[in-house]
Amino acid sequence: MVEERPIAWWVKRLDALLEEAVDAVVTGEGLTRRHWQLLHALAAGPADEAAVRAALPDAPGDADAVLTDLVARGWVGRPVADRAGLTPDGAAAHDRVARAVDRVRRHVADGLSRPEYERTILVLRRMVSNVERALGRE
């Protein structure tokens, strides 16, 4: 008999595996997850220091070190003192890593039809909303 596990176990297990898979992709490029978050945020366009910190919501204090490293790699330029943006090399690096991250995301949905995937997202979104409401966060 297959052991039944609660939804929390499956959500945590999936989250851990997704983090491991994305970490493997970015580590292969000599990056950390924080590098990827900032690189991805800057791909949308140049950002001021507040936006750079906001790109790392779990660790805004790491923003300066990550930004300094990306500048040293030549992937980020600072044409104006309080703004940062991707250089052509940074845009190429972003595109390369983004393709690899997208492959990870596609693997998550292997074997699922589009309606199954969309339904899963809908159910998870509803569960999050239910718990937020129960905690008085809505």
Short mmCIF file of N, CA and C in Angstrom, two decimals:
data_model
loop_
_atom_site.label_atom_id
_atom_site.label_comp_id
_atom_site.label_asym_id
_atom_site.label_seq_id
_atom_site.Cartn_x
_atom_site.Cartn_y
_atom_site.Cartn_z
N MET A 1 0.84 -1.18 0.00
CA MET A 1 0.00 0.00 0.00
C MET A 1 0.89 1.25 0.00
N VAL A 2 0.52 2.21 -0.82
CA VAL A 2 1.25 3.47 -0.89
C VAL A 2 0.91 4.32 0.32
N GLU A 3 1.95 4.84 0.96
CA GLU A 3 1.73 5.69 2.13
C GLU A 3 1.12 7.02 1.68
N GLU A 4 0.04 7.40 2.32
CA GLU A 4 -0.60 8.67 2.01
C GLU A 4 0.12 9.77 2.79
N ARG A 5 0.40 10.84 2.11
CA ARG A 5 1.06 11.96 2.75
C ARG A 5 0.18 13.20 2.60
N PRO A 6 0.26 14.10 3.57
CA PRO A 6 -0.56 15.31 3.49
C PRO A 6 -0.02 16.28 2.43
N ILE A 7 -0.86 17.21 2.04
CA ILE A 7 -0.49 18.17 1.00
C ILE A 7 0.79 18.93 1.38
N ALA A 8 0.95 19.25 2.65
CA ALA A 8 2.13 20.01 3.08
C ALA A 8 3.42 19.25 2.75
N TRP A 9 3.40 17.93 2.92
CA TRP A 9 4.60 17.15 2.60
C TRP A 9 4.92 17.28 1.12
N TRP A 10 3.91 17.15 0.26
CA TRP A 10 4.13 17.22 -1.18
C TRP A 10 4.59 18.60 -1.61
N VAL A 11 4.01 19.64 -1.02
CA VAL A 11 4.40 21.01 -1.37
C VAL A 11 5.85 21.26 -0.96
N LYS A 12 6.21 20.86 0.26
CA LYS A 12 7.59 21.05 0.73
C LYS A 12 8.57 20.23 -0.10
N ARG A 13 8.21 19.01 -0.43
CA ARG A 13 9.09 18.15 -1.23
C ARG A 13 9.30 18.75 -2.62
N LEU A 14 8.22 19.20 -3.25
CA LEU A 14 8.34 19.83 -4.56
C LEU A 14 9.19 21.09 -4.49
N ASP A 15 8.96 21.92 -3.47
CA ASP A 15 9.73 23.15 -3.31
C ASP A 15 11.22 22.84 -3.16
N ALA A 16 11.54 21.85 -2.33
CA ALA A 16 12.95 21.49 -2.13
C ALA A 16 13.59 20.99 -3.42
N LEU A 17 12.86 20.17 -4.17
CA LEU A 17 13.40 19.65 -5.43
C LEU A 17 13.57 20.75 -6.47
N LEU A 18 12.61 21.67 -6.53
CA LEU A 18 12.72 22.79 -7.47
C LEU A 18 13.94 23.66 -7.12
N GLU A 19 14.11 23.94 -5.84
CA GLU A 19 15.28 24.73 -5.43
C GLU A 19 16.57 24.01 -5.79
N GLU A 20 16.62 22.72 -5.54
CA GLU A 20 17.82 21.93 -5.87
C GLU A 20 18.10 21.97 -7.37
N ALA A 21 17.07 21.82 -8.19
CA ALA A 21 17.25 21.82 -9.64
C ALA A 21 17.69 23.19 -10.14
N VAL A 22 17.09 24.25 -9.65
CA VAL A 22 17.48 25.61 -10.08
C VAL A 22 18.88 25.92 -9.57
N ASP A 23 19.17 25.53 -8.34
CA ASP A 23 20.52 25.75 -7.80
C ASP A 23 21.57 25.05 -8.66
N ALA A 24 21.27 23.85 -9.13
CA ALA A 24 22.22 23.12 -9.98
C ALA A 24 22.47 23.87 -11.28
N VAL A 25 21.43 24.46 -11.83
CA VAL A 25 21.57 25.23 -13.08
C VAL A 25 22.43 26.47 -12.86
N VAL A 26 22.11 27.24 -11.83
CA VAL A 26 22.85 28.49 -11.63
C VAL A 26 24.27 28.23 -11.14
N THR A 27 24.46 27.19 -10.35
CA THR A 27 25.80 26.84 -9.89
C THR A 27 26.69 26.47 -11.06
N GLY A 28 26.10 25.82 -12.06
CA GLY A 28 26.85 25.48 -13.27
C GLY A 28 27.39 26.70 -13.99
N GLU A 29 26.79 27.86 -13.75
CA GLU A 29 27.24 29.12 -14.33
C GLU A 29 28.11 29.91 -13.34
N GLY A 30 28.39 29.30 -12.19
CA GLY A 30 29.19 30.01 -11.18
C GLY A 30 28.39 31.06 -10.43
N LEU A 31 27.08 30.86 -10.37
CA LEU A 31 26.19 31.83 -9.72
C LEU A 31 25.52 31.22 -8.50
N THR A 32 24.92 32.09 -7.71
CA THR A 32 24.03 31.66 -6.64
C THR A 32 22.61 32.02 -7.05
N ARG A 33 21.66 31.53 -6.29
CA ARG A 33 20.26 31.87 -6.56
C ARG A 33 20.07 33.39 -6.53
N ARG A 34 20.73 34.07 -5.60
CA ARG A 34 20.60 35.52 -5.49
C ARG A 34 21.13 36.22 -6.75
N HIS A 35 22.25 35.72 -7.29
CA HIS A 35 22.75 36.27 -8.56
C HIS A 35 21.67 36.15 -9.63
N TRP A 36 21.07 34.95 -9.71
CA TRP A 36 20.04 34.73 -10.72
C TRP A 36 18.86 35.67 -10.52
N GLN A 37 18.41 35.83 -9.28
CA GLN A 37 17.26 36.70 -9.01
C GLN A 37 17.55 38.13 -9.48
N LEU A 38 18.74 38.62 -9.18
CA LEU A 38 19.08 39.99 -9.56
C LEU A 38 19.28 40.10 -11.07
N LEU A 39 19.98 39.14 -11.65
CA LEU A 39 20.19 39.14 -13.10
C LEU A 39 18.83 39.13 -13.80
N HIS A 40 17.91 38.31 -13.33
CA HIS A 40 16.59 38.21 -13.95
C HIS A 40 15.80 39.51 -13.78
N ALA A 41 15.90 40.12 -12.62
CA ALA A 41 15.21 41.39 -12.39
C ALA A 41 15.75 42.48 -13.32
N LEU A 42 17.05 42.51 -13.50
CA LEU A 42 17.66 43.54 -14.35
C LEU A 42 17.40 43.29 -15.83
N ALA A 43 17.02 42.08 -16.19
CA ALA A 43 16.70 41.78 -17.58
C ALA A 43 15.47 42.57 -18.02
N ALA A 44 14.63 42.98 -17.07
CA ALA A 44 13.44 43.78 -17.39
C ALA A 44 13.81 45.23 -17.69
N GLY A 45 15.01 45.62 -17.33
CA GLY A 45 15.46 46.99 -17.58
C GLY A 45 16.26 47.52 -16.40
N PRO A 46 16.96 48.63 -16.62
CA PRO A 46 17.76 49.21 -15.54
C PRO A 46 16.92 49.50 -14.31
N ALA A 47 17.57 49.42 -13.16
CA ALA A 47 16.86 49.59 -11.90
C ALA A 47 17.66 50.48 -10.95
N ASP A 48 16.93 51.18 -10.08
CA ASP A 48 17.61 51.97 -9.05
C ASP A 48 17.92 51.06 -7.86
N GLU A 49 18.59 51.63 -6.86
CA GLU A 49 19.03 50.80 -5.73
C GLU A 49 17.87 50.17 -4.96
N ALA A 50 16.76 50.87 -4.85
CA ALA A 50 15.60 50.31 -4.14
C ALA A 50 15.07 49.08 -4.89
N ALA A 51 15.02 49.16 -6.21
CA ALA A 51 14.54 48.02 -7.01
C ALA A 51 15.53 46.86 -6.94
N VAL A 52 16.82 47.17 -6.88
CA VAL A 52 17.83 46.11 -6.75
C VAL A 52 17.62 45.36 -5.43
N ARG A 53 17.40 46.08 -4.37
CA ARG A 53 17.15 45.44 -3.07
C ARG A 53 15.84 44.65 -3.10
N ALA A 54 14.83 45.20 -3.75
CA ALA A 54 13.53 44.53 -3.84
C ALA A 54 13.63 43.23 -4.65
N ALA A 55 14.62 43.13 -5.52
CA ALA A 55 14.80 41.91 -6.32
C ALA A 55 15.23 40.73 -5.45
N LEU A 56 15.73 41.03 -4.25
CA LEU A 56 16.16 39.98 -3.31
C LEU A 56 15.35 40.13 -2.03
N PRO A 57 14.04 39.86 -2.09
CA PRO A 57 13.18 40.12 -0.93
C PRO A 57 13.54 39.34 0.32
N ASP A 58 14.15 38.16 0.15
CA ASP A 58 14.51 37.36 1.32
C ASP A 58 15.86 37.78 1.92
N ALA A 59 16.63 38.55 1.16
CA ALA A 59 17.96 38.95 1.63
C ALA A 59 18.40 40.27 1.00
N PRO A 60 17.66 41.35 1.27
CA PRO A 60 18.02 42.63 0.65
C PRO A 60 19.42 43.10 1.03
N GLY A 61 19.92 42.64 2.17
CA GLY A 61 21.28 43.01 2.60
C GLY A 61 22.36 42.41 1.71
N ASP A 62 22.03 41.37 0.95
CA ASP A 62 22.99 40.74 0.04
C ASP A 62 23.09 41.47 -1.29
N ALA A 63 22.19 42.41 -1.53
CA ALA A 63 22.10 43.05 -2.85
C ALA A 63 23.42 43.72 -3.25
N ASP A 64 24.07 44.43 -2.34
CA ASP A 64 25.31 45.12 -2.70
C ASP A 64 26.40 44.15 -3.12
N ALA A 65 26.57 43.07 -2.37
CA ALA A 65 27.61 42.10 -2.70
C ALA A 65 27.32 41.40 -4.03
N VAL A 66 26.07 41.04 -4.25
CA VAL A 66 25.70 40.37 -5.50
C VAL A 66 25.88 41.33 -6.67
N LEU A 67 25.43 42.57 -6.51
CA LEU A 67 25.57 43.57 -7.56
C LEU A 67 27.05 43.83 -7.86
N THR A 68 27.86 43.93 -6.84
CA THR A 68 29.29 44.15 -7.03
C THR A 68 29.91 43.00 -7.82
N ASP A 69 29.51 41.78 -7.52
CA ASP A 69 30.03 40.62 -8.24
C ASP A 69 29.60 40.64 -9.70
N LEU A 70 28.34 40.96 -9.96
CA LEU A 70 27.86 41.01 -11.35
C LEU A 70 28.54 42.12 -12.14
N VAL A 71 28.84 43.23 -11.48
CA VAL A 71 29.59 44.32 -12.13
C VAL A 71 31.00 43.83 -12.45
N ALA A 72 31.64 43.13 -11.51
CA ALA A 72 33.00 42.62 -11.72
C ALA A 72 33.05 41.62 -12.87
N ARG A 73 31.99 40.88 -13.08
CA ARG A 73 31.93 39.93 -14.19
C ARG A 73 31.72 40.63 -15.53
N GLY A 74 31.36 41.91 -15.47
CA GLY A 74 31.06 42.65 -16.68
C GLY A 74 29.64 42.42 -17.18
N TRP A 75 28.79 41.87 -16.33
CA TRP A 75 27.42 41.57 -16.71
C TRP A 75 26.46 42.70 -16.38
N VAL A 76 26.86 43.55 -15.46
CA VAL A 76 26.03 44.69 -15.05
C VAL A 76 26.88 45.94 -15.13
N GLY A 77 26.27 46.98 -15.67
CA GLY A 77 26.92 48.28 -15.72
C GLY A 77 26.18 49.25 -14.84
N ARG A 78 26.89 50.31 -14.47
CA ARG A 78 26.28 51.36 -13.65
C ARG A 78 26.51 52.70 -14.34
N PRO A 79 25.74 52.94 -15.42
CA PRO A 79 25.95 54.16 -16.19
C PRO A 79 25.67 55.43 -15.39
N VAL A 80 24.79 55.31 -14.43
CA VAL A 80 24.48 56.40 -13.51
C VAL A 80 24.65 55.82 -12.11
N ALA A 81 25.16 56.62 -11.19
CA ALA A 81 25.53 56.12 -9.86
C ALA A 81 24.46 55.27 -9.18
N ASP A 82 23.21 55.68 -9.25
CA ASP A 82 22.19 54.94 -8.49
C ASP A 82 21.36 54.00 -9.36
N ARG A 83 21.86 53.68 -10.56
CA ARG A 83 21.13 52.77 -11.46
C ARG A 83 22.05 51.67 -11.94
N ALA A 84 21.46 50.51 -12.17
CA ALA A 84 22.22 49.36 -12.66
C ALA A 84 21.42 48.72 -13.79
N GLY A 85 22.13 48.23 -14.79
CA GLY A 85 21.48 47.55 -15.90
C GLY A 85 22.40 46.52 -16.51
N LEU A 86 21.83 45.58 -17.24
CA LEU A 86 22.63 44.53 -17.87
C LEU A 86 23.46 45.09 -19.02
N THR A 87 24.67 44.59 -19.12
CA THR A 87 25.51 44.86 -20.28
C THR A 87 25.14 43.83 -21.35
N PRO A 88 25.66 43.97 -22.57
CA PRO A 88 25.40 42.93 -23.57
C PRO A 88 25.84 41.54 -23.09
N ASP A 89 26.99 41.45 -22.41
CA ASP A 89 27.42 40.15 -21.88
C ASP A 89 26.46 39.66 -20.80
N GLY A 90 25.94 40.58 -19.99
CA GLY A 90 24.98 40.22 -18.95
C GLY A 90 23.67 39.74 -19.55
N ALA A 91 23.24 40.39 -20.63
CA ALA A 91 22.00 39.96 -21.30
C ALA A 91 22.18 38.56 -21.89
N ALA A 92 23.36 38.30 -22.45
CA ALA A 92 23.63 36.97 -23.01
C ALA A 92 23.66 35.92 -21.90
N ALA A 93 24.28 36.26 -20.75
CA ALA A 93 24.32 35.33 -19.62
C ALA A 93 22.91 35.08 -19.10
N HIS A 94 22.12 36.14 -18.99
CA HIS A 94 20.74 35.98 -18.54
C HIS A 94 19.98 35.04 -19.46
N ASP A 95 20.10 35.26 -20.75
CA ASP A 95 19.38 34.41 -21.71
C ASP A 95 19.79 32.95 -21.60
N ARG A 96 21.09 32.72 -21.42
CA ARG A 96 21.60 31.35 -21.30
C ARG A 96 21.05 30.67 -20.03
N VAL A 97 21.11 31.37 -18.92
CA VAL A 97 20.61 30.79 -17.67
C VAL A 97 19.08 30.66 -17.72
N ALA A 98 18.41 31.64 -18.31
CA ALA A 98 16.95 31.59 -18.40
C ALA A 98 16.49 30.36 -19.19
N ARG A 99 17.20 30.03 -20.25
CA ARG A 99 16.84 28.83 -21.02
C ARG A 99 16.97 27.58 -20.16
N ALA A 100 18.03 27.51 -19.36
CA ALA A 100 18.23 26.34 -18.50
C ALA A 100 17.17 26.29 -17.39
N VAL A 101 16.84 27.43 -16.81
CA VAL A 101 15.80 27.47 -15.78
C VAL A 101 14.45 27.10 -16.39
N ASP A 102 14.18 27.56 -17.60
CA ASP A 102 12.94 27.19 -18.28
C ASP A 102 12.85 25.68 -18.51
N ARG A 103 13.99 25.05 -18.80
CA ARG A 103 13.98 23.59 -18.98
C ARG A 103 13.56 22.91 -17.67
N VAL A 104 14.07 23.42 -16.55
CA VAL A 104 13.68 22.87 -15.25
C VAL A 104 12.18 23.02 -15.07
N ARG A 105 11.66 24.19 -15.37
CA ARG A 105 10.22 24.44 -15.21
C ARG A 105 9.40 23.51 -16.11
N ARG A 106 9.87 23.29 -17.32
CA ARG A 106 9.15 22.38 -18.23
C ARG A 106 9.16 20.95 -17.69
N HIS A 107 10.27 20.54 -17.09
CA HIS A 107 10.34 19.18 -16.53
C HIS A 107 9.29 18.98 -15.44
N VAL A 108 9.00 20.04 -14.70
CA VAL A 108 8.00 19.95 -13.64
C VAL A 108 6.66 19.53 -14.21
N ALA A 109 6.36 19.99 -15.41
CA ALA A 109 5.05 19.73 -16.02
C ALA A 109 5.05 18.53 -16.96
N ASP A 110 6.17 17.81 -17.05
CA ASP A 110 6.20 16.63 -17.91
C ASP A 110 5.05 15.68 -17.57
N GLY A 111 4.36 15.22 -18.58
CA GLY A 111 3.28 14.26 -18.38
C GLY A 111 1.96 14.89 -17.98
N LEU A 112 1.94 16.21 -17.81
CA LEU A 112 0.69 16.89 -17.46
C LEU A 112 0.15 17.59 -18.70
N SER A 113 -1.13 17.48 -18.89
CA SER A 113 -1.75 18.26 -19.97
C SER A 113 -1.82 19.72 -19.51
N ARG A 114 -2.01 20.60 -20.45
CA ARG A 114 -2.15 22.02 -20.10
C ARG A 114 -3.29 22.23 -19.10
N PRO A 115 -4.47 21.63 -19.33
CA PRO A 115 -5.56 21.79 -18.34
C PRO A 115 -5.20 21.24 -16.96
N GLU A 116 -4.46 20.12 -16.90
CA GLU A 116 -4.05 19.57 -15.59
C GLU A 116 -3.12 20.54 -14.88
N TYR A 117 -2.17 21.09 -15.61
CA TYR A 117 -1.23 22.05 -15.00
C TYR A 117 -1.99 23.28 -14.50
N GLU A 118 -2.85 23.82 -15.35
CA GLU A 118 -3.62 25.02 -14.97
C GLU A 118 -4.51 24.74 -13.76
N ARG A 119 -5.11 23.56 -13.73
CA ARG A 119 -5.96 23.18 -12.60
C ARG A 119 -5.13 23.06 -11.32
N THR A 120 -3.94 22.50 -11.43
CA THR A 120 -3.05 22.39 -10.26
C THR A 120 -2.72 23.76 -9.71
N ILE A 121 -2.39 24.69 -10.58
CA ILE A 121 -2.07 26.05 -10.14
C ILE A 121 -3.29 26.68 -9.48
N LEU A 122 -4.46 26.50 -10.08
CA LEU A 122 -5.69 27.04 -9.52
C LEU A 122 -5.94 26.48 -8.12
N VAL A 123 -5.77 25.18 -7.95
CA VAL A 123 -6.00 24.54 -6.65
C VAL A 123 -4.99 25.06 -5.62
N LEU A 124 -3.73 25.14 -5.99
CA LEU A 124 -2.72 25.65 -5.05
C LEU A 124 -2.98 27.10 -4.68
N ARG A 125 -3.35 27.90 -5.67
CA ARG A 125 -3.67 29.32 -5.41
C ARG A 125 -4.84 29.42 -4.43
N ARG A 126 -5.86 28.59 -4.63
CA ARG A 126 -7.02 28.61 -3.75
C ARG A 126 -6.63 28.19 -2.34
N MET A 127 -5.77 27.17 -2.22
CA MET A 127 -5.32 26.72 -0.89
C MET A 127 -4.54 27.82 -0.18
N VAL A 128 -3.67 28.50 -0.92
CA VAL A 128 -2.92 29.62 -0.33
C VAL A 128 -3.89 30.68 0.17
N SER A 129 -4.86 31.02 -0.65
CA SER A 129 -5.85 32.02 -0.26
C SER A 129 -6.62 31.58 0.98
N ASN A 130 -6.99 30.31 1.03
CA ASN A 130 -7.72 29.79 2.19
C ASN A 130 -6.91 29.92 3.47
N VAL A 131 -5.64 29.57 3.41
CA VAL A 131 -4.79 29.64 4.59
C VAL A 131 -4.54 31.11 4.98
N GLU A 132 -4.29 31.97 3.99
CA GLU A 132 -4.11 33.39 4.29
C GLU A 132 -5.35 33.97 4.97
N ARG A 133 -6.51 33.59 4.48
CA ARG A 133 -7.77 34.06 5.08
C ARG A 133 -7.88 33.53 6.53
N ALA A 134 -7.56 32.28 6.73
CA ALA A 134 -7.62 31.69 8.08
C ALA A 134 -6.66 32.37 9.04
N LEU A 135 -5.55 32.86 8.50
CA LEU A 135 -4.57 33.55 9.33
C LEU A 135 -4.86 35.05 9.45
N GLY A 136 -5.93 35.50 8.80
CA GLY A 136 -6.30 36.91 8.85
C GLY A 136 -5.40 37.81 8.02
N ARG A 137 -4.83 37.28 6.96
CA ARG A 137 -3.89 38.05 6.13
C ARG A 137 -4.50 38.57 4.84
N GLU A 138 -5.77 38.41 4.67
CA GLU A 138 -6.41 38.90 3.44
C GLU A 138 -6.89 40.29 3.60
#
